[in-house]
Amino acid sequence: TMVVPQGIWELFFERRDHLIGIQELLAVSLALGTFAELLEGQKLLCWVDNMGVVGSLPKGSASHCDANLVIAKTWLKVAAMNVAFAINYVHTKANVADGPSREDYALVEELGAVWHEPKLPAYVFDFWELATRGEAFDLLELEHFQAPPSTG
């Protein structure tokens, strides 16, 4: 099991749901980071038991700006890895990853799963950086941001 460093949770805005959608979104990031070498140039179908993530990740946006930034960085990572990415919903009771997220490894051990050291991609630690310019930004100034002119 990987315990997400407290510093990462502090990057997100507080929510009444204990950031469950963000937790599920970060699980996709965790898979991309942990299995990066295996996923390069491959097809990846993620099964997620959170409808918010299943709805927001494919369309590229969510209702919270911090989640939007993680989604954008996720797609940039997917593109950089040349991964054909898709996501589908799986009911929690059928989700193989649900047990390990609760420190119950019986099913994955029975299936012969192999342990891989968990790795969060670097973008999880710096998702507040603008992908286009690599500059930090102030949320209050975001409304004044203009994308660099297109060169194509």
Coordinates of C-alpha atoms in Angstrom, one line a residue:
T1 CA 0.0 0.0 0.0
M2 CA 1.1 3.5 -0.7
V3 CA 0.3 6.3 1.7
V4 CA 0.0 9.5 -0.1
P5 CA 2.2 12.1 1.5
Q6 CA 0.3 14.7 3.5
G7 CA 1.9 17.5 1.4
I8 CA 0.0 16.3 -1.6
W9 CA -3.4 16.5 0.1
E10 CA -2.6 20.0 1.2
L11 CA -2.3 21.0 -2.5
F12 CA -6.1 20.4 -3.0
F13 CA -9.0 22.5 -1.9
E14 CA -11.0 21.1 1.0
R15 CA -14.2 19.3 0.2
R16 CA -16.8 17.7 2.3
D17 CA -16.3 14.3 0.6
H18 CA -12.7 13.8 2.0
L19 CA -11.4 14.3 -1.6
I20 CA -12.7 10.8 -2.6
G21 CA -12.9 11.9 -6.3
I22 CA -9.3 13.2 -6.1
Q23 CA -8.2 10.0 -4.5
E24 CA -9.8 8.0 -7.3
L25 CA -8.2 10.4 -9.9
L26 CA -4.8 10.0 -8.2
A27 CA -5.2 6.2 -8.5
V28 CA -5.1 6.6 -12.3
S29 CA -1.9 8.8 -11.9
L30 CA -0.5 6.1 -9.6
A31 CA -1.0 3.4 -12.2
L32 CA 0.6 5.6 -14.9
G33 CA 3.6 6.3 -12.7
T34 CA 4.0 2.8 -11.3
F35 CA 3.7 1.0 -14.6
A36 CA 5.2 3.6 -16.9
E37 CA 7.8 1.3 -18.5
L38 CA 5.2 -1.4 -19.2
L39 CA 2.6 1.1 -20.5
E40 CA 4.8 3.0 -23.0
G41 CA 3.2 2.7 -26.4
Q42 CA 0.5 0.4 -25.2
K43 CA -3.3 0.4 -24.9
L44 CA -4.6 1.0 -21.4
L45 CA -8.2 0.5 -20.2
C46 CA -8.7 1.7 -16.6
W47 CA -11.6 0.4 -14.6
V48 CA -12.6 3.0 -12.0
D49 CA -15.4 2.7 -9.4
N50 CA -16.0 6.5 -9.2
M51 CA -18.5 7.9 -11.7
G52 CA -17.1 11.4 -11.3
V53 CA -13.7 10.3 -12.5
V54 CA -15.3 8.1 -15.2
G55 CA -17.2 11.2 -16.5
S56 CA -14.5 13.9 -16.0
L57 CA -11.3 12.2 -17.1
P58 CA -12.5 11.4 -20.7
K59 CA -14.0 14.8 -21.3
G60 CA -10.9 16.5 -19.8
S61 CA -12.6 18.6 -17.1
A62 CA -14.2 18.5 -13.7
S63 CA -16.1 21.0 -11.6
H64 CA -13.1 21.9 -9.4
C65 CA -10.0 23.7 -10.8
D66 CA -7.5 21.6 -8.8
A67 CA -9.1 18.4 -10.3
N68 CA -9.0 20.0 -13.8
L69 CA -5.2 20.6 -13.4
V70 CA -4.6 16.9 -12.4
I71 CA -6.8 15.8 -15.3
A72 CA -4.8 18.0 -17.8
K73 CA -1.5 16.7 -16.4
T74 CA -2.8 13.1 -16.7
W75 CA -3.6 13.6 -20.4
L76 CA -0.2 15.2 -21.0
K77 CA 1.4 12.1 -19.3
V78 CA -0.7 9.7 -21.4
A79 CA 0.3 11.6 -24.6
A80 CA 4.0 11.6 -23.6
M81 CA 3.9 7.9 -23.0
N82 CA 2.1 7.3 -26.4
V83 CA -0.6 5.4 -24.6
A84 CA -4.1 4.7 -26.1
F85 CA -6.1 5.4 -23.0
A86 CA -9.7 4.6 -22.1
I87 CA -11.7 4.4 -18.9
N88 CA -14.8 2.4 -17.9
Y89 CA -16.8 2.1 -14.7
V90 CA -16.6 -1.0 -12.5
H91 CA -18.8 -1.5 -9.5
T92 CA -16.9 -1.2 -6.2
K93 CA -17.6 -4.9 -5.3
A94 CA -16.1 -6.0 -8.6
N95 CA -13.1 -3.7 -8.4
V96 CA -9.9 -5.8 -7.9
A97 CA -8.1 -2.7 -6.7
D98 CA -10.6 -2.0 -3.9
G99 CA -9.2 -4.7 -1.6
P100 CA -5.6 -3.4 -1.7
S101 CA -6.8 0.2 -1.2
R102 CA -8.2 -1.1 2.2
E103 CA -5.1 -3.2 2.9
D104 CA -6.9 -6.5 2.0
Y105 CA -4.6 -8.4 -0.4
A106 CA -6.4 -11.8 -0.4
L107 CA -7.8 -11.5 -3.9
V108 CA -4.7 -10.1 -5.6
E109 CA -2.6 -12.8 -3.9
E110 CA -5.0 -15.5 -5.1
L111 CA -4.8 -14.1 -8.6
G112 CA -1.0 -14.2 -8.5
A113 CA -0.4 -10.5 -8.7
V114 CA 3.2 -9.3 -8.7
W115 CA 4.2 -6.4 -6.4
H116 CA 5.5 -3.2 -8.0
E117 CA 6.9 -0.3 -6.0
P118 CA 4.2 2.4 -6.2
K119 CA 5.4 5.6 -8.0
L120 CA 3.4 8.8 -8.3
P121 CA 4.3 10.8 -11.4
A122 CA 6.1 14.1 -10.8
Y123 CA 3.1 16.1 -12.1
V124 CA 1.2 15.1 -8.9
F125 CA 3.6 17.1 -6.9
D126 CA 3.5 20.2 -9.2
F127 CA 0.1 20.2 -10.8
W128 CA -0.3 23.9 -10.0
E129 CA 2.4 24.6 -12.6
L130 CA 1.1 25.8 -15.9
A131 CA 1.9 23.0 -18.5
T132 CA 2.4 25.5 -21.3
R133 CA 5.0 27.7 -19.6
G134 CA 6.1 25.9 -16.5
E135 CA 5.3 28.9 -14.3
A136 CA 3.4 28.9 -11.1
F137 CA 0.3 31.0 -11.1
D138 CA -2.0 32.7 -8.7
L139 CA -5.6 31.6 -8.9
L140 CA -6.8 35.2 -8.7
E141 CA -4.7 36.0 -11.8
L142 CA -6.0 33.0 -13.7
E143 CA -8.8 35.0 -15.3
H144 CA -6.1 37.2 -17.0
F145 CA -4.1 34.3 -18.3
Q146 CA -3.7 34.2 -22.1
A147 CA -2.3 31.2 -23.9
P148 CA 0.9 31.8 -25.9
P149 CA 0.1 32.5 -29.6
S150 CA -0.1 29.5 -31.8
T151 CA 2.9 28.8 -34.0
G152 CA 1.1 26.5 -36.4

